[in-house]
PDB file of C-alpha atoms in Angstrom:
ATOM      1  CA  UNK A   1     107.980 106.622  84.123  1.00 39.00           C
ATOM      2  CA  UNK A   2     107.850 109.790  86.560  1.00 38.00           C
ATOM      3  CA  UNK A   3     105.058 110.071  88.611  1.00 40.00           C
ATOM      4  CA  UNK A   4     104.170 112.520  91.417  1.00 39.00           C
ATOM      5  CA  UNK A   5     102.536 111.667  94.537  1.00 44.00           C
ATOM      6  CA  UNK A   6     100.358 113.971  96.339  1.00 47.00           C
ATOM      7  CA  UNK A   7     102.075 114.488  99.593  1.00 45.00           C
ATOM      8  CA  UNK A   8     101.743 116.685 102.586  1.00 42.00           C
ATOM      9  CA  UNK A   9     103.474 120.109 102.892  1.00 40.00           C
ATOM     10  CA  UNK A  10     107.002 119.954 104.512  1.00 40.00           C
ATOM     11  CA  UNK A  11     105.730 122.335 107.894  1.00 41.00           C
ATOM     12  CA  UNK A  12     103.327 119.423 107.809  1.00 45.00           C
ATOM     13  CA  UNK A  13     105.995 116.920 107.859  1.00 43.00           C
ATOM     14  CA  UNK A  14     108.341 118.874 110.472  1.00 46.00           C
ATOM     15  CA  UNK A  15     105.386 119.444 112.671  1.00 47.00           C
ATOM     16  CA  UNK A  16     104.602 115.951 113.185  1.00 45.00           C
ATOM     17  CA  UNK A  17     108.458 114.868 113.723  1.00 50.00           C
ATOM     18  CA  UNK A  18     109.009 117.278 116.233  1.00 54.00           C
ATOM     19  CA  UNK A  19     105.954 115.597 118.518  1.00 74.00           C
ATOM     20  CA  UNK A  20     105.817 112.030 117.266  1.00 90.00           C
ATOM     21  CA  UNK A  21     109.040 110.609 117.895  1.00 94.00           C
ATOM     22  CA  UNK A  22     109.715 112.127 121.474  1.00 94.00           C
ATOM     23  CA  UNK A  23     106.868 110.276 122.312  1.00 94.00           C
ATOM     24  CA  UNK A  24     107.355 106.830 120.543  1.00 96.00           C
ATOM     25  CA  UNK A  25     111.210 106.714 122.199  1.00 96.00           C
ATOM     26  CA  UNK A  26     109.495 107.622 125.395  1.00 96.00           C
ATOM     27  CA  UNK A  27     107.018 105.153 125.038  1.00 96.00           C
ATOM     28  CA  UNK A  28     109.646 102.401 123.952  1.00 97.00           C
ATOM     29  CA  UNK A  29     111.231 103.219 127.130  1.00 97.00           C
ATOM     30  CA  UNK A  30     108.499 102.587 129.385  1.00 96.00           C
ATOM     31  CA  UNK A  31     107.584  99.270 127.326  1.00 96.00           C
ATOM     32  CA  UNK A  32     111.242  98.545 128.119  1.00 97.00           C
ATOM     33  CA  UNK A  33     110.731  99.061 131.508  1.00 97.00           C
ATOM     34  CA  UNK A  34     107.857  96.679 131.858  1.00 96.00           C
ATOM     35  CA  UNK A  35     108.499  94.336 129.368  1.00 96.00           C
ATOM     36  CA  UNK A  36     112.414  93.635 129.700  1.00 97.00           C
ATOM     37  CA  UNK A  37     112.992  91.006 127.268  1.00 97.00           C
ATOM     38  CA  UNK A  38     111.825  93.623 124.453  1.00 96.00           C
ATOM     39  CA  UNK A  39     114.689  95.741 125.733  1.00 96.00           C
ATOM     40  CA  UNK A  40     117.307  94.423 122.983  1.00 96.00           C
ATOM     41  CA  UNK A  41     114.520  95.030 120.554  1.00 96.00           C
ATOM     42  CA  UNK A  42     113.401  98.286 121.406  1.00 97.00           C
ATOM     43  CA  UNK A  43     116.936  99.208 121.565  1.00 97.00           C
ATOM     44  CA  UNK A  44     117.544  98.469 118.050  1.00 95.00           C
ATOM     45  CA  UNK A  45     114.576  99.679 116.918  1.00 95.00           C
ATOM     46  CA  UNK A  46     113.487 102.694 118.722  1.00 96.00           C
ATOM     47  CA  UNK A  47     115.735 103.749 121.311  1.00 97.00           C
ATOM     48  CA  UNK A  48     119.338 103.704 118.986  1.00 95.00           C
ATOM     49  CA  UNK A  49     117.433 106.289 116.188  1.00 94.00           C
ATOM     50  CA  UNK A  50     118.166 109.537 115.725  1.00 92.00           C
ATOM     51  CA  UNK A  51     114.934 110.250 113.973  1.00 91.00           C
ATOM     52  CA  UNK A  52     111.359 108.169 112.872  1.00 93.00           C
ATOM     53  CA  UNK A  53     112.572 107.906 109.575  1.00 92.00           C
ATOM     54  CA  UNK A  54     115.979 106.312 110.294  1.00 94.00           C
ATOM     55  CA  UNK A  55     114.046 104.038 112.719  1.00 95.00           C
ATOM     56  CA  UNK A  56     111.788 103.173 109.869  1.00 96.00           C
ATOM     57  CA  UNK A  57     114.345 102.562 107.272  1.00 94.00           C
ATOM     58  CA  UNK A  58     115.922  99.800 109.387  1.00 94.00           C
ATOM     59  CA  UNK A  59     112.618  98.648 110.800  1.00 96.00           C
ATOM     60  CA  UNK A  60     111.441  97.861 106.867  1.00 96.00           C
ATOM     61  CA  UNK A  61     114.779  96.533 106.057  1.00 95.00           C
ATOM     62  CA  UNK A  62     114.930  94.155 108.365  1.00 94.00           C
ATOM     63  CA  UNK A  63     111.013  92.585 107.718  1.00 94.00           C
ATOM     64  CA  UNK A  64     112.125  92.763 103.653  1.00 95.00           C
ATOM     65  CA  UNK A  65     115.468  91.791 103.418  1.00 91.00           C
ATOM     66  CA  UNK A  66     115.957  88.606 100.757  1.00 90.00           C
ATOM     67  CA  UNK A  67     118.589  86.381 101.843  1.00 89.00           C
ATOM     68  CA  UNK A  68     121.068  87.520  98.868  1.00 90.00           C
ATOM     69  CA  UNK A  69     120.514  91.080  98.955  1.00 91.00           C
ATOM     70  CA  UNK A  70     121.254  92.176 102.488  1.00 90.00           C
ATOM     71  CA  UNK A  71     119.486  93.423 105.064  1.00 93.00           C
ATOM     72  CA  UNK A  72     121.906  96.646 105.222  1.00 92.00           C
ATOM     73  CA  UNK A  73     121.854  97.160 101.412  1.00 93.00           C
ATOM     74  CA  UNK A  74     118.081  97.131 101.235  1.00 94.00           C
ATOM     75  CA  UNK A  75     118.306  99.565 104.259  1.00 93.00           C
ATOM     76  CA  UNK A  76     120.824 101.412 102.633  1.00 92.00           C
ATOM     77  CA  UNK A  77     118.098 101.709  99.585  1.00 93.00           C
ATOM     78  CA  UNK A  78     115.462 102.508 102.013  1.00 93.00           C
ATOM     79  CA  UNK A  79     118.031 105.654 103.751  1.00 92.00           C
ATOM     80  CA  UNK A  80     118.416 107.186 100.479  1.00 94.00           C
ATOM     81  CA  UNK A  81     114.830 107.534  99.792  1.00 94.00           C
ATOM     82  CA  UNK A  82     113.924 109.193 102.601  1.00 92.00           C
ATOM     83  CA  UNK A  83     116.790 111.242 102.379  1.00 91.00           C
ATOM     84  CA  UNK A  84     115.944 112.323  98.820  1.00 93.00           C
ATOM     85  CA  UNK A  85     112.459 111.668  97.845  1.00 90.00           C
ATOM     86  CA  UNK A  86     110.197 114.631  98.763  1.00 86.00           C
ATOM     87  CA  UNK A  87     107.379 114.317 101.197  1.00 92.00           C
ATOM     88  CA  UNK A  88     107.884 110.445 101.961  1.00 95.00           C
ATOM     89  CA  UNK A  89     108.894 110.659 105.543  1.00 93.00           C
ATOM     90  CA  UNK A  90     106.258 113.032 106.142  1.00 94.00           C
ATOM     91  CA  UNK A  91     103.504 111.034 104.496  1.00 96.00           C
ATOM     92  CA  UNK A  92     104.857 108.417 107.031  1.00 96.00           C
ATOM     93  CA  UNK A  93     104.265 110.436 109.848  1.00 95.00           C
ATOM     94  CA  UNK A  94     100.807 111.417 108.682  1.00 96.00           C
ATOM     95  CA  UNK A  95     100.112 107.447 107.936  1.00 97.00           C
ATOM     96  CA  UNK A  96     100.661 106.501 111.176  1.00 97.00           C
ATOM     97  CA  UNK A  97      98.812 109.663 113.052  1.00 96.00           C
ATOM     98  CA  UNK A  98      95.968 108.244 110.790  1.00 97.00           C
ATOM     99  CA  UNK A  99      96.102 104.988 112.860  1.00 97.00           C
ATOM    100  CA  UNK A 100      96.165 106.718 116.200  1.00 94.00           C
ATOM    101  CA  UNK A 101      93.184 108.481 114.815  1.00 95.00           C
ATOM    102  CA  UNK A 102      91.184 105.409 113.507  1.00 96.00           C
ATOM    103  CA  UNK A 103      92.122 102.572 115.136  1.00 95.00           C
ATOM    104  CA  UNK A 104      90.318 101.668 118.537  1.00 91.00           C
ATOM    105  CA  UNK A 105      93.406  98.902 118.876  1.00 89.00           C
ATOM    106  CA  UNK A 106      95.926 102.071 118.726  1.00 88.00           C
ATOM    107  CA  UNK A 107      94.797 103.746 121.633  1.00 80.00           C
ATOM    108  CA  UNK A 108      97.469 103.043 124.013  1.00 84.00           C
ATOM    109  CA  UNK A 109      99.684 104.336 121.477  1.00 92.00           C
ATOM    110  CA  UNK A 110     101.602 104.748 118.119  1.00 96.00           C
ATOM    111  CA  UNK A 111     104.732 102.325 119.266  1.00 96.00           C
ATOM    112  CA  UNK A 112     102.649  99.291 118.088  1.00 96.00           C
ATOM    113  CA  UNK A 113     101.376 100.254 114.665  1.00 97.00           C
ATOM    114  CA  UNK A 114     105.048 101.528 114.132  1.00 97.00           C
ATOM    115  CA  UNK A 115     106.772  98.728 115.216  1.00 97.00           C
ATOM    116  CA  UNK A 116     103.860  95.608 114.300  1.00 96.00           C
ATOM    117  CA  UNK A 117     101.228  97.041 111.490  1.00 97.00           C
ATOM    118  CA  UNK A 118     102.033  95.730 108.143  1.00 97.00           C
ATOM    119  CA  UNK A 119      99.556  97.401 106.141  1.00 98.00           C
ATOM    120  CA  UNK A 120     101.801 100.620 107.836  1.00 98.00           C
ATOM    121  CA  UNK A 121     104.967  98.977 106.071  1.00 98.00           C
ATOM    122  CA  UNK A 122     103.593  97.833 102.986  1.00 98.00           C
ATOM    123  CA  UNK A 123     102.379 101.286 102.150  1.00 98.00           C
ATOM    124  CA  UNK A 124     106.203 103.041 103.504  1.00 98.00           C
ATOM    125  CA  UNK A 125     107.545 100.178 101.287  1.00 98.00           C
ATOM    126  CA  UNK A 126     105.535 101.342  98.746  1.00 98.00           C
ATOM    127  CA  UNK A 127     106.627 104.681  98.869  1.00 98.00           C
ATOM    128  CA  UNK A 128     110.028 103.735  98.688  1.00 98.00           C
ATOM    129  CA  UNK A 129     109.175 101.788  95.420  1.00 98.00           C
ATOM    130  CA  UNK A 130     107.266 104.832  93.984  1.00 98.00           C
ATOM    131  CA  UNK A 131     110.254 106.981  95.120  1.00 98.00           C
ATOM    132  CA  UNK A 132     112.713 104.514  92.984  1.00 97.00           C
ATOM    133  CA  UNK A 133     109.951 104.263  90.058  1.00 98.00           C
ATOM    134  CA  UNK A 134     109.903 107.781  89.702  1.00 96.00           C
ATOM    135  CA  UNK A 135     113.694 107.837  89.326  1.00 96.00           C
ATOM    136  CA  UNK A 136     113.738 105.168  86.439  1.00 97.00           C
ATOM    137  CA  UNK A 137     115.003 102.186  88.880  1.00 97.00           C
ATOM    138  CA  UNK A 138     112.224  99.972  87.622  1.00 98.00           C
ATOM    139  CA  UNK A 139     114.390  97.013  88.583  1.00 97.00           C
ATOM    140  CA  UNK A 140     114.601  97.495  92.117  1.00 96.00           C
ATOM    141  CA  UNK A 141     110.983  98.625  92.032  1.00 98.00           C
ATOM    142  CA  UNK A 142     109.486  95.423  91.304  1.00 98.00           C
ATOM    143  CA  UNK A 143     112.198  93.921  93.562  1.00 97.00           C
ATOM    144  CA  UNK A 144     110.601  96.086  96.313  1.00 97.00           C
ATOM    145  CA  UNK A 145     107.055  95.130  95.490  1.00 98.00           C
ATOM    146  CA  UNK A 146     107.916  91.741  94.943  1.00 98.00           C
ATOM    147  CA  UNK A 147     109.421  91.528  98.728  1.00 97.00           C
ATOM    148  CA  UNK A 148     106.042  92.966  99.899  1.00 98.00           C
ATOM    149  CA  UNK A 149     104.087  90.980  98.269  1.00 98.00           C
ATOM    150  CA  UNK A 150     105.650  87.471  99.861  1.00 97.00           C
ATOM    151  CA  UNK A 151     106.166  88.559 103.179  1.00 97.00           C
ATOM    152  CA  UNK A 152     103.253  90.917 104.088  1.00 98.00           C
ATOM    153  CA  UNK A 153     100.784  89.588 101.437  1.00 98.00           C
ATOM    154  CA  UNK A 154     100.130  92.963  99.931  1.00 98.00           C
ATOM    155  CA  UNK A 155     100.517  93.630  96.537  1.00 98.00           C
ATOM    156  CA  UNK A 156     100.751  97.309  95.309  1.00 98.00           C
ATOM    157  CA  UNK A 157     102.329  97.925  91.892  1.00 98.00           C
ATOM    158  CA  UNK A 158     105.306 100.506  92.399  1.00 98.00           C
ATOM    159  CA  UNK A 159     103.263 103.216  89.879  1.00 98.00           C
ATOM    160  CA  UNK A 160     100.181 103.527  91.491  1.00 98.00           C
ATOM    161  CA  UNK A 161      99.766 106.970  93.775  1.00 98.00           C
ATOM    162  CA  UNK A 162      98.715 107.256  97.369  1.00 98.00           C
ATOM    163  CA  UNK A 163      98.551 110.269  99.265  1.00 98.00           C
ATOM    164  CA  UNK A 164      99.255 111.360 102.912  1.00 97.00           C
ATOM    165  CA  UNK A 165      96.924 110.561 105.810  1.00 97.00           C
ATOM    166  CA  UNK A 166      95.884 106.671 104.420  1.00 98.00           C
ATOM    167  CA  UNK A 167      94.893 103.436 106.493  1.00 98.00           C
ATOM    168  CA  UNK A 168      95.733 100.202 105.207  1.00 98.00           C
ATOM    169  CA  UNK A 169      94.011  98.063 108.262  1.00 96.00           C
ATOM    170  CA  UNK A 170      95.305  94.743 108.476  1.00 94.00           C
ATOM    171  CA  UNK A 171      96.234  94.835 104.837  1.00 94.00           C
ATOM    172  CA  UNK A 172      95.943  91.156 104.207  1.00 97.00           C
ATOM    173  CA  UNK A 173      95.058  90.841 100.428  1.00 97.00           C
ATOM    174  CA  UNK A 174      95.142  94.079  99.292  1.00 98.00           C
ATOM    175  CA  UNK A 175      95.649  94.597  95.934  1.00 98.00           C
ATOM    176  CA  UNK A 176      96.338  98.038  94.157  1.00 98.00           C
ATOM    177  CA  UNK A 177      97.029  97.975  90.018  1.00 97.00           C
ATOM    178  CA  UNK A 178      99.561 100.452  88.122  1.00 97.00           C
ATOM    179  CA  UNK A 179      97.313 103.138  87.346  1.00 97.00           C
ATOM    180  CA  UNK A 180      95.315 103.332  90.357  1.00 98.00           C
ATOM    181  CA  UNK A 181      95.682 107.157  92.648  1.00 98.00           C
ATOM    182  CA  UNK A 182      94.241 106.696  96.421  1.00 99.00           C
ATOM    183  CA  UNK A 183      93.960 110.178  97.612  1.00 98.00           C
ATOM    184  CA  UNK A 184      94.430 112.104 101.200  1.00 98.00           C
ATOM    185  CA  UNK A 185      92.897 110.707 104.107  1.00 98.00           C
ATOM    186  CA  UNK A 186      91.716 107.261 102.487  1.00 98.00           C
ATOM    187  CA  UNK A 187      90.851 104.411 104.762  1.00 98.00           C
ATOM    188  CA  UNK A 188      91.525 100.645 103.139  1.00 98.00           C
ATOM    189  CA  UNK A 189      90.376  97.335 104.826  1.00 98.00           C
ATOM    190  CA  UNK A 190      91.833  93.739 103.797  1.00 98.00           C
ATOM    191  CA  UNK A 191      90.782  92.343 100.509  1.00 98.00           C
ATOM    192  CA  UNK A 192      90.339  95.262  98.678  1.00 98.00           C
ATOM    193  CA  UNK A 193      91.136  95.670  95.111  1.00 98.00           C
ATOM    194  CA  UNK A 194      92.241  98.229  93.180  1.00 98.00           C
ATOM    195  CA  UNK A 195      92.095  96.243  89.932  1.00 97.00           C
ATOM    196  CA  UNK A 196      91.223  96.725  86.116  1.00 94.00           C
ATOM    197  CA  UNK A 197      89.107  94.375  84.144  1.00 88.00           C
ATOM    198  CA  UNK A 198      91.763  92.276  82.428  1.00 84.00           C
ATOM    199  CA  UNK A 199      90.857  93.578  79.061  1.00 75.00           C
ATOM    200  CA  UNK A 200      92.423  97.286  78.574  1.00 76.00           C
ATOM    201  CA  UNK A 201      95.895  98.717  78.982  1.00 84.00           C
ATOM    202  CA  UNK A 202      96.742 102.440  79.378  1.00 92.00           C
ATOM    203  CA  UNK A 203      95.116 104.125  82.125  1.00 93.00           C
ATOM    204  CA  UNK A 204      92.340 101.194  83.800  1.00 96.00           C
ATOM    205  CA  UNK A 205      92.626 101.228  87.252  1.00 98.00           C
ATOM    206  CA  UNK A 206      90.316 103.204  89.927  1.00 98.00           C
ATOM    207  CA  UNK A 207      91.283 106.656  91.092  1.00 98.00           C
ATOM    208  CA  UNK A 208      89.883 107.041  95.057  1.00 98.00           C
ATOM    209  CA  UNK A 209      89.492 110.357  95.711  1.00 98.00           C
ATOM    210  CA  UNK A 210      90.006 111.919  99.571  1.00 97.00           C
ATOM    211  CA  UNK A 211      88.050 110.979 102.427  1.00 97.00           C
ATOM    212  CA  UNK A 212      86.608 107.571 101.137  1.00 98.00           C
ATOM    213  CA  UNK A 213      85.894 104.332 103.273  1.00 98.00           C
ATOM    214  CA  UNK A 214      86.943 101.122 101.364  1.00 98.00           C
ATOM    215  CA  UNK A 215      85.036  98.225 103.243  1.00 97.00           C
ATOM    216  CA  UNK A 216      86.901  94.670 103.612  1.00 97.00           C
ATOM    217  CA  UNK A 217      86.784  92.657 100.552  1.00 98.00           C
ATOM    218  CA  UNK A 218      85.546  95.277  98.327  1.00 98.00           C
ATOM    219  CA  UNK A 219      86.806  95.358  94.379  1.00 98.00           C
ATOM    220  CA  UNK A 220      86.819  97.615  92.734  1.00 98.00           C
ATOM    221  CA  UNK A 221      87.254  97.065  88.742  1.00 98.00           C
ATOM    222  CA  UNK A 222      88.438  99.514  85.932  1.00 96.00           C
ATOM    223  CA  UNK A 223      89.317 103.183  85.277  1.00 96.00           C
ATOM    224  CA  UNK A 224      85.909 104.214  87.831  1.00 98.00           C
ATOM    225  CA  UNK A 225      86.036 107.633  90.255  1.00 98.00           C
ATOM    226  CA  UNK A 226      84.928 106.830  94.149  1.00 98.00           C
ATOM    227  CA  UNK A 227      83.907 110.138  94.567  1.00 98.00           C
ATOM    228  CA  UNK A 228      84.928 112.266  97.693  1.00 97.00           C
ATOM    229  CA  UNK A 229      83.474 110.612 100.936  1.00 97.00           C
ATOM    230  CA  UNK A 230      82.228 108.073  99.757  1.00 97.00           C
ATOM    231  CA  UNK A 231      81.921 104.614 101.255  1.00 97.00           C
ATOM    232  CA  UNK A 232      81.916 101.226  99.484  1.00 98.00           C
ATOM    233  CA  UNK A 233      80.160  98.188 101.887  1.00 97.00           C
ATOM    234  CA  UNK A 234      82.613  95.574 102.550  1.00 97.00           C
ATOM    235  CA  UNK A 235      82.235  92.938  99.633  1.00 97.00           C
ATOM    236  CA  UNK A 236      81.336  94.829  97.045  1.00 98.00           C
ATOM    237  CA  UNK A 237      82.606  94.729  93.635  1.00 98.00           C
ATOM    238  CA  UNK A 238      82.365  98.288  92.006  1.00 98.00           C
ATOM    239  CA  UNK A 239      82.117  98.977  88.178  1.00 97.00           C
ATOM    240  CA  UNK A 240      80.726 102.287  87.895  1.00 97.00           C
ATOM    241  CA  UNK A 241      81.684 105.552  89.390  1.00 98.00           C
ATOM    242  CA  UNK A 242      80.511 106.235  92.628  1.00 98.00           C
ATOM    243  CA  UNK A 243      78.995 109.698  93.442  1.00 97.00           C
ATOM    244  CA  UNK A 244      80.998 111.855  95.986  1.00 97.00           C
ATOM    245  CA  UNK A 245      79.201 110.855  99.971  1.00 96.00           C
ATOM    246  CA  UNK A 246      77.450 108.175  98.275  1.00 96.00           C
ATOM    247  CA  UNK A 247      77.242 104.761 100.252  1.00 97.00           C
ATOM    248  CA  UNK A 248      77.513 101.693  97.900  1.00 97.00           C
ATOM    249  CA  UNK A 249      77.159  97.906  98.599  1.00 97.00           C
ATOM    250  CA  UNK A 250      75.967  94.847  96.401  1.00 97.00           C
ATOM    251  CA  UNK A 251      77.479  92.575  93.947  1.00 96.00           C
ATOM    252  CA  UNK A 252      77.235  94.801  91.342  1.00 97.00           C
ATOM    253  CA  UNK A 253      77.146  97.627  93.911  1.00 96.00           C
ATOM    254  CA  UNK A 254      74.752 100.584  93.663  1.00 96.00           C
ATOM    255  CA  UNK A 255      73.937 103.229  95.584  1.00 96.00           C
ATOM    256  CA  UNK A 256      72.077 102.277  99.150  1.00 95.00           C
ATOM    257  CA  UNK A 257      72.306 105.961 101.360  1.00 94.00           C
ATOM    258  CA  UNK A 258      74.307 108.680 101.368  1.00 92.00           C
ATOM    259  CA  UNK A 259      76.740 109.195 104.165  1.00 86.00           C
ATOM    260  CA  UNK A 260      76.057 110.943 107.156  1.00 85.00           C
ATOM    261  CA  UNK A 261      79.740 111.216 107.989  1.00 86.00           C
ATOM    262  CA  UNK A 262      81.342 113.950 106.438  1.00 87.00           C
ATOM    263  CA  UNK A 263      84.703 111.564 105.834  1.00 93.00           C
ATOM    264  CA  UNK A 264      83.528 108.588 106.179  1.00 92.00           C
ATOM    265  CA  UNK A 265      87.250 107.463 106.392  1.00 93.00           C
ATOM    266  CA  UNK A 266      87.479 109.105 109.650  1.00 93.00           C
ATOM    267  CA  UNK A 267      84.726 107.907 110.947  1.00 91.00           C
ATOM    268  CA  UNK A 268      85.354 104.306 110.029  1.00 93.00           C
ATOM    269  CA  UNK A 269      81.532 103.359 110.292  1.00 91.00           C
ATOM    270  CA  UNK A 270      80.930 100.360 108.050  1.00 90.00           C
ATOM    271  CA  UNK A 271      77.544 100.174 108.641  1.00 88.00           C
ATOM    272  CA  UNK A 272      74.979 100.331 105.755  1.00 86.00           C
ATOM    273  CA  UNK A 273      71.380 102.189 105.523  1.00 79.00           C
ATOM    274  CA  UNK A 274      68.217  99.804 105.626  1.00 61.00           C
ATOM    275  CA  UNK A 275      64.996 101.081 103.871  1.00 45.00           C
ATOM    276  CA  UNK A 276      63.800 102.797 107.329  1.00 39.00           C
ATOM    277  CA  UNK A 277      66.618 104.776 107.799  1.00 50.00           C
ATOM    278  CA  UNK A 278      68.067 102.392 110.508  1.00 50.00           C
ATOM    279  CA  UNK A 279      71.874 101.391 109.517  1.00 52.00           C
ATOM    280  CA  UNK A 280      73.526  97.895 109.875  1.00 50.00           C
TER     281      UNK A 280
END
């Protein structure tokens, strides 16, 4: 049952603490200030921490906790994690600089993708889960996974491998199977699956390699490679591999373009190549 994620380097990690959560407490304040009746709020959640990943812990918790196992157990669970699973708080960190990066709605800052995004907390959930996979705690895997699944509507099996640097935007219907690996710097709309075909066990689900665009609604079926930098059109349903900066669409998808975004993930352009070179 152990698996290893690919994670980002610890100076990484420690690099990115030491600037991100000055400014998310500073920002909490000055959200306080304006908006008073988030004060108690912020003050739980932001302003009370010692550190992002304490913050976090309780943060997840308290959006997962099932009536009969506790908010503070689960964010008890949650503490030890961090505390012991390698690279998980700074894979956090790099998550959510991803969002600042990519998302036009982050611009006024990283408080609100901390605080609201839940394809942000499905995948630290997930990492958590991975974390307790690893260790042979199947149970309280699939407990994990399970919690996701009902209150965020994201469903990620507690085996499958992300890296550091990935954006789950609004997350609603995601799906990612047990064998599945989504490398670095992956960016993942709603409704898209990571699935197999329903026929074959062992290894069957996709592996995403870094730097690739997933498009909303896109499936993607079986043990296939998405090359690096690619990008799959939203809607598609993939079957085959897809070359590295390829640009796939269709129903069954094929090649269309080839990207002229060298990470198309980055870039976030979901736009697709007509026959005269034009895009859509």
């Amino acid at each position: 049952m152990q698996h290893a994620s690919p994670q980002p380097s610890p100076s990484k990690g420690e690099a990115a603490e030491a600037s991100l959560w000055p400014g998310l407490q500073d920002q909490a304040r000055r959200t306080t200030a304006a908006e008073p009746l988030l004060g108690g709020f912020l003050h739980a959640t932001i302003l009370s921490r010692a550190s992002l990943g304490e913050a976090l812990g309780a943060l997840l918790a308290e959006r997962l906790a099932d009536p009969l196992f506790g908010t503070e157990r689960l964010a008890r669970l949650i503490a030890e994690a961090l505390a012991n699973g390698p690279g998980i708080e700074a894979a956090a960190q790099a998550d959510l600089r991803a969002i600042g990066a990519r998302d036009p709605a982050a611009a006024c800052g990283l408080l609100t993708p901390f605080l609201y995004y839940k394809g942000y907390h499905a995948l630290q959930a997930h990492r958590v889960a991975h974390w307790l996979w690893g260790q042979g705690r199947a149970p309280l895997a699939y407990f994990l996974q399970a919690r996701v699944a009902r209150t965020l509507a994201i469903d990620i099996h507690p085996a499958a491998r992300f890296g550091h640097g990935v954006f789950i935007d609004h997350g609603t219907g995601v799906v990612v199977g047990e064998t599945a690996v989504v490398g670095n710097d992956v960016s993942i709309l709603q409704g898209v699956t990571l699935g197999g075909t329903g026929k074959e066990a062992g290894d069957r689900h996709p592996k995403v390699r870094d730097g690739v665009l997933l498009g909303a609604g896109a499936k993607i079926l079986g043990n296939v490679v998405i090359g690096r930098g690619a990008k799959v059109g939203a809607g598609s349903v993939v079957l085959r591999d897809v070359p590295p900066c390829a640009t796939v669409a269709g129903i069954p998808a094929k090649v269309v373009g080839w990207c002229s975004d060298a990470v198309p993930a980055l870039a976030m352009n979901h736009a697709l190549p007509l026959e005269d070179g034009a895009s859509r």
